[in-house]
Short mmCIF file of C-alpha atoms in Angstrom, two decimals:
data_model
loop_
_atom_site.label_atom_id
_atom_site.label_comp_id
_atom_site.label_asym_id
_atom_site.label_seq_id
_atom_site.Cartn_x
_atom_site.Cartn_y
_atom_site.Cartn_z
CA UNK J 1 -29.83 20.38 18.28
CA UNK J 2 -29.01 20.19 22.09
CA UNK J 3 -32.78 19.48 22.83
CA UNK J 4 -33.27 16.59 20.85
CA UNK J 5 -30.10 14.75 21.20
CA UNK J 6 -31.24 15.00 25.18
CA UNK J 7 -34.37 13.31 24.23
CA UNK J 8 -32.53 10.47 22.30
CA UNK J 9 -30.09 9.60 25.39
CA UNK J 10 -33.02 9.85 26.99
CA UNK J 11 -34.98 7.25 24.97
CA UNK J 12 -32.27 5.32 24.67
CA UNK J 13 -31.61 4.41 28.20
CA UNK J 14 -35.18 3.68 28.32
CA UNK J 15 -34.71 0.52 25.97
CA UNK J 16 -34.67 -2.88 27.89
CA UNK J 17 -32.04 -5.20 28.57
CA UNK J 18 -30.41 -6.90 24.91
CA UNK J 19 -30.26 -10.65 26.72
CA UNK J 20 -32.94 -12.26 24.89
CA UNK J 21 -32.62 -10.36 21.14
CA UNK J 22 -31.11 -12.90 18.79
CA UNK J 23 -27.25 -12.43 17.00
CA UNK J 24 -29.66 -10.60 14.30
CA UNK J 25 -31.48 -8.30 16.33
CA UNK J 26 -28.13 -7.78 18.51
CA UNK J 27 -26.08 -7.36 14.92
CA UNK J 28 -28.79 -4.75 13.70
CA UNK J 29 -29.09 -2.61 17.35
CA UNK J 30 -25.42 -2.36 17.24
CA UNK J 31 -25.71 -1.04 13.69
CA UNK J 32 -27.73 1.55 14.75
CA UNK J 33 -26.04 2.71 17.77
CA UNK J 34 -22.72 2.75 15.71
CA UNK J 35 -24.82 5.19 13.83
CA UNK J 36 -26.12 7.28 16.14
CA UNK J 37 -22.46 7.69 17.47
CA UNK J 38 -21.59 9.77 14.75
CA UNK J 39 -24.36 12.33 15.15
CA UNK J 40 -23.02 12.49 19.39
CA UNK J 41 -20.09 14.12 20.92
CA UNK J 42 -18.44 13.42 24.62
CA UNK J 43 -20.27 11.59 27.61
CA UNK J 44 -23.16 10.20 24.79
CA UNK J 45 -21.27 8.99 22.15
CA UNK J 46 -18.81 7.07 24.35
CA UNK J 47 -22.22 5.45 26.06
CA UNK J 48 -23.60 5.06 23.02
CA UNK J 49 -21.03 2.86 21.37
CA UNK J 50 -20.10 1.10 24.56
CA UNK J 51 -23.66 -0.04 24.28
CA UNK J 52 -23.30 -1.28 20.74
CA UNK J 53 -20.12 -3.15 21.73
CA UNK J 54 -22.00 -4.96 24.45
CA UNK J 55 -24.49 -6.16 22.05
CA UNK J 56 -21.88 -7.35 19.54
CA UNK J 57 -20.22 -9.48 22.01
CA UNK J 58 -23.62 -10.92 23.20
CA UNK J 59 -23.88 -11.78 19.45
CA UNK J 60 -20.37 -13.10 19.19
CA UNK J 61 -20.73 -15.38 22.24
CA UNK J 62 -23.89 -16.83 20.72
CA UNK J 63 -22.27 -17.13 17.82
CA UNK J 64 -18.35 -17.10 17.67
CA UNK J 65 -18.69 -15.37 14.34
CA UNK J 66 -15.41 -12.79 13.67
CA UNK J 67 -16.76 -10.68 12.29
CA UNK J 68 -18.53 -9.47 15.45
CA UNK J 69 -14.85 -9.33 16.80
CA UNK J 70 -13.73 -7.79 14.59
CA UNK J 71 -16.72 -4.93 14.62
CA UNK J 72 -15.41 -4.69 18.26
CA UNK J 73 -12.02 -3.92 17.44
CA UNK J 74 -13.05 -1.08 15.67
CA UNK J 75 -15.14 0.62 17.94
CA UNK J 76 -13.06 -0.05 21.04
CA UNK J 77 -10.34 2.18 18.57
CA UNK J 78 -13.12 4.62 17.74
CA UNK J 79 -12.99 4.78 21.75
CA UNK J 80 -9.46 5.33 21.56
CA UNK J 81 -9.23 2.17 23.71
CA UNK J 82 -6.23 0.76 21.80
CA UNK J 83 -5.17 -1.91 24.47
CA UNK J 84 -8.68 -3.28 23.99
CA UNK J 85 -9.15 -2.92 20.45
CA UNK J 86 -5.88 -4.96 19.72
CA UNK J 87 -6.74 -7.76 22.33
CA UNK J 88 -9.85 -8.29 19.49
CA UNK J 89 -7.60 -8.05 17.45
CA UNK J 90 -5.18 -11.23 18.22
CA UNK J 91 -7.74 -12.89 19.25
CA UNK J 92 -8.87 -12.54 15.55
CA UNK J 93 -5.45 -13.40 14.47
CA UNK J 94 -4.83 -16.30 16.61
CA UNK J 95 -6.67 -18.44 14.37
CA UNK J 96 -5.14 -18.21 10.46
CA UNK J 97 -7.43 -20.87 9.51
CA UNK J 98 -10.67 -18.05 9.04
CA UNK J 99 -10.69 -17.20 5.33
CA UNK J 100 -10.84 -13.24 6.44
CA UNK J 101 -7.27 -13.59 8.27
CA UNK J 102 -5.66 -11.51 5.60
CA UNK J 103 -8.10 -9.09 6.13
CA UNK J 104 -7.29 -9.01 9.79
CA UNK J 105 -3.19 -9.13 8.92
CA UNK J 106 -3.86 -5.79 7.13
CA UNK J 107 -5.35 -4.45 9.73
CA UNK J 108 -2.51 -5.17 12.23
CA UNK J 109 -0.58 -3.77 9.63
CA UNK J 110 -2.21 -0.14 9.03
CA UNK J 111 -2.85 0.26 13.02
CA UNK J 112 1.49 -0.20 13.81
CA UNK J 113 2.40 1.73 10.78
CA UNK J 114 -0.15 4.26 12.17
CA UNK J 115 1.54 4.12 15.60
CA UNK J 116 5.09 4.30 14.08
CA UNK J 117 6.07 0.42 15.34
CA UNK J 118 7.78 -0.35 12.12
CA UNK J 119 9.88 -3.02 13.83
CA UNK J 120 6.74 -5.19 14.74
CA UNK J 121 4.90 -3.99 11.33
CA UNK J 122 7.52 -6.01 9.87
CA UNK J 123 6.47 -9.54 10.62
CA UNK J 124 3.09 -8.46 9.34
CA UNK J 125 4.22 -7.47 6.40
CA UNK J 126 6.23 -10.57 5.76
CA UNK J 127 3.26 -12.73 6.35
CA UNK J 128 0.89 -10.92 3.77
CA UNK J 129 3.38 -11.08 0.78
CA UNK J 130 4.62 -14.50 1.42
CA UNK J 131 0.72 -16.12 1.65
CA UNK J 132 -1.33 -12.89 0.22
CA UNK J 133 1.08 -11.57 -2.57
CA UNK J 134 -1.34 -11.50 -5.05
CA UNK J 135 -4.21 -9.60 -2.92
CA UNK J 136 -3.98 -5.63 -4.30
CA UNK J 137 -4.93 -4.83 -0.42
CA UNK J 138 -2.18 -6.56 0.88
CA UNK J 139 0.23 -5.06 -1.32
CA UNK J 140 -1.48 -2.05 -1.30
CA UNK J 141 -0.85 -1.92 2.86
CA UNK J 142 2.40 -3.42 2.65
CA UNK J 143 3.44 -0.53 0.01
CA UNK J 144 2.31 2.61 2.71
CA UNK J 145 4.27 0.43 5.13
CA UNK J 146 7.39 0.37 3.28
CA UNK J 147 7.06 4.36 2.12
CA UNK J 148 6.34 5.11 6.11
CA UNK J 149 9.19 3.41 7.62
CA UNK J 150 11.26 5.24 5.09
CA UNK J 151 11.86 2.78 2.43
CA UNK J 152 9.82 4.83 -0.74
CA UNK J 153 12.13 2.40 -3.36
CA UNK J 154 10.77 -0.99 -2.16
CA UNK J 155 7.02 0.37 -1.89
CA UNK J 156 7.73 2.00 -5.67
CA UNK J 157 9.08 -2.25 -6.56
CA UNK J 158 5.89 -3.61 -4.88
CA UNK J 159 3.04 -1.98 -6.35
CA UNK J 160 4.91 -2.01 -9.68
CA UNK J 161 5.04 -5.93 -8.97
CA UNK J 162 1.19 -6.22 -9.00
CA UNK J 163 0.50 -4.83 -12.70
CA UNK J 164 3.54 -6.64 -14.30
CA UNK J 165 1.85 -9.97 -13.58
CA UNK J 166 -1.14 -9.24 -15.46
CA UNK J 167 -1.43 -9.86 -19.40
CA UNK J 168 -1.58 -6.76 -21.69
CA UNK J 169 -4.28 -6.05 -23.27
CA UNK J 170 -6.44 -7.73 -21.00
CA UNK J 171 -9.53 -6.40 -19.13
CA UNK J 172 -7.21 -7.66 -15.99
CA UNK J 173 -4.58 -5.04 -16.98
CA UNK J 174 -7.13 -2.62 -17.15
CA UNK J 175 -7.73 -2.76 -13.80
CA UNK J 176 -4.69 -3.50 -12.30
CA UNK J 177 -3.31 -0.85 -13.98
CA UNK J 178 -6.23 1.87 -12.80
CA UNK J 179 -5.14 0.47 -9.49
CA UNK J 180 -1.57 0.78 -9.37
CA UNK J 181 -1.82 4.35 -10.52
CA UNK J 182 -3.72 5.17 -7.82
CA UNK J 183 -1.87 3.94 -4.91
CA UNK J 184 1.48 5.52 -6.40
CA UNK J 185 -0.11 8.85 -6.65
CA UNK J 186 -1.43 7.88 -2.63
CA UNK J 187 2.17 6.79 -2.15
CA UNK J 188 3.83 9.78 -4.32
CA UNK J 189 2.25 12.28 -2.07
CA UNK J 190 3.06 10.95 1.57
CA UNK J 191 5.12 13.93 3.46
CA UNK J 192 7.86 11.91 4.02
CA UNK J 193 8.32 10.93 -0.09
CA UNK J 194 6.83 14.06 -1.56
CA UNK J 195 10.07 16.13 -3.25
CA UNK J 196 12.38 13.22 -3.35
CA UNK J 197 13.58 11.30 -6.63
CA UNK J 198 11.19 8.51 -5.63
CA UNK J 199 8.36 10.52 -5.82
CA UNK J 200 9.00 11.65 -9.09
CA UNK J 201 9.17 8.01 -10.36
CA UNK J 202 5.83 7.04 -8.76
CA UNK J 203 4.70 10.08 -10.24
CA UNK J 204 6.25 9.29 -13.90
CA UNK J 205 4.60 5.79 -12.82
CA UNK J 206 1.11 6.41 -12.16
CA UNK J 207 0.88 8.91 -15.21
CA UNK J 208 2.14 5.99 -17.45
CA UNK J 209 -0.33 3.88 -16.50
CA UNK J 210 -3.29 6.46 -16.22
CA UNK J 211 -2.22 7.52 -20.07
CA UNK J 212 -2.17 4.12 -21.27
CA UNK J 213 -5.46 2.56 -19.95
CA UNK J 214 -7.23 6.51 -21.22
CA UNK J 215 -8.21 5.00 -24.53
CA UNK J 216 -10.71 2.52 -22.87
CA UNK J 217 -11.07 3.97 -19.56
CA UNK J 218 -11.49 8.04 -20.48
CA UNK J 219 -12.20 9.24 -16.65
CA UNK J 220 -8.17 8.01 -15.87
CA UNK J 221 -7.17 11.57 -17.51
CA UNK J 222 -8.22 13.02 -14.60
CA UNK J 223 -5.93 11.19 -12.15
CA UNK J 224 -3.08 11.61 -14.96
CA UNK J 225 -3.57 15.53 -14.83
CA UNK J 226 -3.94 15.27 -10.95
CA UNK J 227 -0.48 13.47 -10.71
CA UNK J 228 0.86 15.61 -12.69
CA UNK J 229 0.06 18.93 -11.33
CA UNK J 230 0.75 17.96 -8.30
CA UNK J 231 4.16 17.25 -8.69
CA UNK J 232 4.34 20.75 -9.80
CA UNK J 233 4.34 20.22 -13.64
CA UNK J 234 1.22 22.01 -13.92
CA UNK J 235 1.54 22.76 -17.73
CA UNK J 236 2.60 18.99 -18.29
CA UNK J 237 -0.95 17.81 -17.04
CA UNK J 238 -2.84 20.42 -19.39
CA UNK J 239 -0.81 19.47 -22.31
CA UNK J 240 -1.90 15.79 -21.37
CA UNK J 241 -5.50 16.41 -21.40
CA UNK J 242 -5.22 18.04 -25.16
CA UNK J 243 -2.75 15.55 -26.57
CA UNK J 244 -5.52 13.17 -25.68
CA UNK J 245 -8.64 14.68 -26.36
CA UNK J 246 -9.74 12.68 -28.79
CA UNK J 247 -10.64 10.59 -26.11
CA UNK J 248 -12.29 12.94 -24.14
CA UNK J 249 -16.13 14.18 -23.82
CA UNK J 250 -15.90 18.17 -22.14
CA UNK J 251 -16.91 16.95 -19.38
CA UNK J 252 -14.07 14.73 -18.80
CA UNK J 253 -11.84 17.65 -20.04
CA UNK J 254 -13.60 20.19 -17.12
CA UNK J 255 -12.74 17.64 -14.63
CA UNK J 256 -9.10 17.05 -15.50
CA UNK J 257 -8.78 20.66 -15.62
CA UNK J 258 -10.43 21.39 -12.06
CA UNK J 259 -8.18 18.55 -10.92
CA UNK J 260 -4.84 20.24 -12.30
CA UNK J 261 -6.01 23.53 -10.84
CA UNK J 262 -6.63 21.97 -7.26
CA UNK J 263 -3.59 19.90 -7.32
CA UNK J 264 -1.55 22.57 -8.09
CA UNK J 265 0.20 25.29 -6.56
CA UNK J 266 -0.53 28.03 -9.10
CA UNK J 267 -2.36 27.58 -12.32
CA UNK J 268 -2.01 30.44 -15.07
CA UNK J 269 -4.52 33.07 -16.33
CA UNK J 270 -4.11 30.93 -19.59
CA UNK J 271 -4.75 27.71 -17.75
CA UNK J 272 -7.68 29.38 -15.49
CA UNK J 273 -9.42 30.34 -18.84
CA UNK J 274 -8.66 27.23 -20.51
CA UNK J 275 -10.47 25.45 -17.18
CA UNK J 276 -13.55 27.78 -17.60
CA UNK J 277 -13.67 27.33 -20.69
#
């Protein structure tokens, strides 16, 4: 309430100067304000977090660590100080010799795909798939950045690269499979692919790879069914879940079913008893 979020500013600007805590005790107050931020709106949060980016770049001159930086970056965005945030940022990317650059390539990626710059996105992009092509993130950003700028096809081609590389059978597949599913029904449902061809063959995609990884991974029916009903075939996705209930505890059943429902635009009476069921 009002009162007591008075009495924390309060206590807070109480605390003494940060100059003589270690990189620990500076990494772990900055953890906490970062924290309290959430639970603060206007004037307070803003102080709040400017306080815990002052400790973090006490701790990163002490230290030169990144990932102090890189905690900056964030929070100066959180700010909606973007200027700020991205000078962090390069700085961060100036040196491709620390073993977190891809890290930091992704996330000059996401923030200019965010702000539309597809032009400059580019070179990002280029970087992570000629030195990171086998990192799922990477791909995985470099796919929404394709899809965004309007090229659905060539995000479609580069998060089916990732699972062809694995061996079948293997618990490898497995998982790159699970994965790949997953970002194409992310990718299928963007606003600007959602509707088109495209989207129907990430769709046809993901439920492929959901359907053939249910045997040893049950709890994939769900995203099948999901997929499914939410490129409107509704009836395929509850025809899924029986053909392949002999795979399936109920409870695995319920939750496909709930997902179909709340994918979908409409679900039947039939279908509505079948979930309650």
């Amino acid at each position: 309430i009002a009162v007591d979020r008075a009495k924390a500013m309060h206590r807070l600007r109480e605390v003494v100067s940060t100059e003589t805590l270690s990189p620990e005790e500076l990494r772990a107050t900055a953890s906490v304000l970062t924290t309290l931020g959430r639970y603060l709106e206007g004037p307070d949060r803003r102080a709040v977090l400017n306080a815990a980016i002052t400790s973090l770049a006490s701790a990163h001159k002490a230290t030169a660590a990144p990932s102090y930086l890189f905690a900056m970056s964030q929070l100066h965005r959180a700010l909606g100080d973007r200027k700020k945030s991205r000078e962090c940022l390069q700085l961060l990317l100036n040196d491709a010799k620390d073993p977190s650059y891809p890290f930091y390539l992704r996330a000059a990626l996401d923030e200019l795909v965010e702000d539309g710059n597809f032009a400059a996105a580019a070179t990002f992009a280029g970087k992570l798939m000629a030195s990171h092509g086998g990192d799922f993130n990477a791909l995985a950003s470099v796919a929404r950045y394709e899809c965004k700028a309007g090229r659905p096809e060539r995000g479609l081609a580069v998060a089916e690269d990732y699972a062809r590389v694995a061996e079948s059978g293997s618990g490898d597949y497995l998982v790159r499979s699970a994965r790949v599913a997953e970002l194409l029904d992310e990718l299928s449902r963007l606003p600007n692919v959602r509707g088109t061809p495209v989207a129907r063959r990430m769709a046809d995609a993901a439920v492929e790879r959901y359907t053939a990884i249910v045997p040893n991974r049950p709890e994939a029916i769900v995203g099948a069914a999901g997929v499914l009903a939410a490129d409107g075939r509704t009836a395929d996705a509850f025809d899924r879940v029986e053909r392949l209930g002999r795979y399936l505890p109920i409870r695995l059943r319920a939750s496909a079913g709930l997902a179909s429902a709340r994918a979908s635009a409409a679900v039947s009476d039939r279908q509505a008893e079948q979930v309650r069921k």
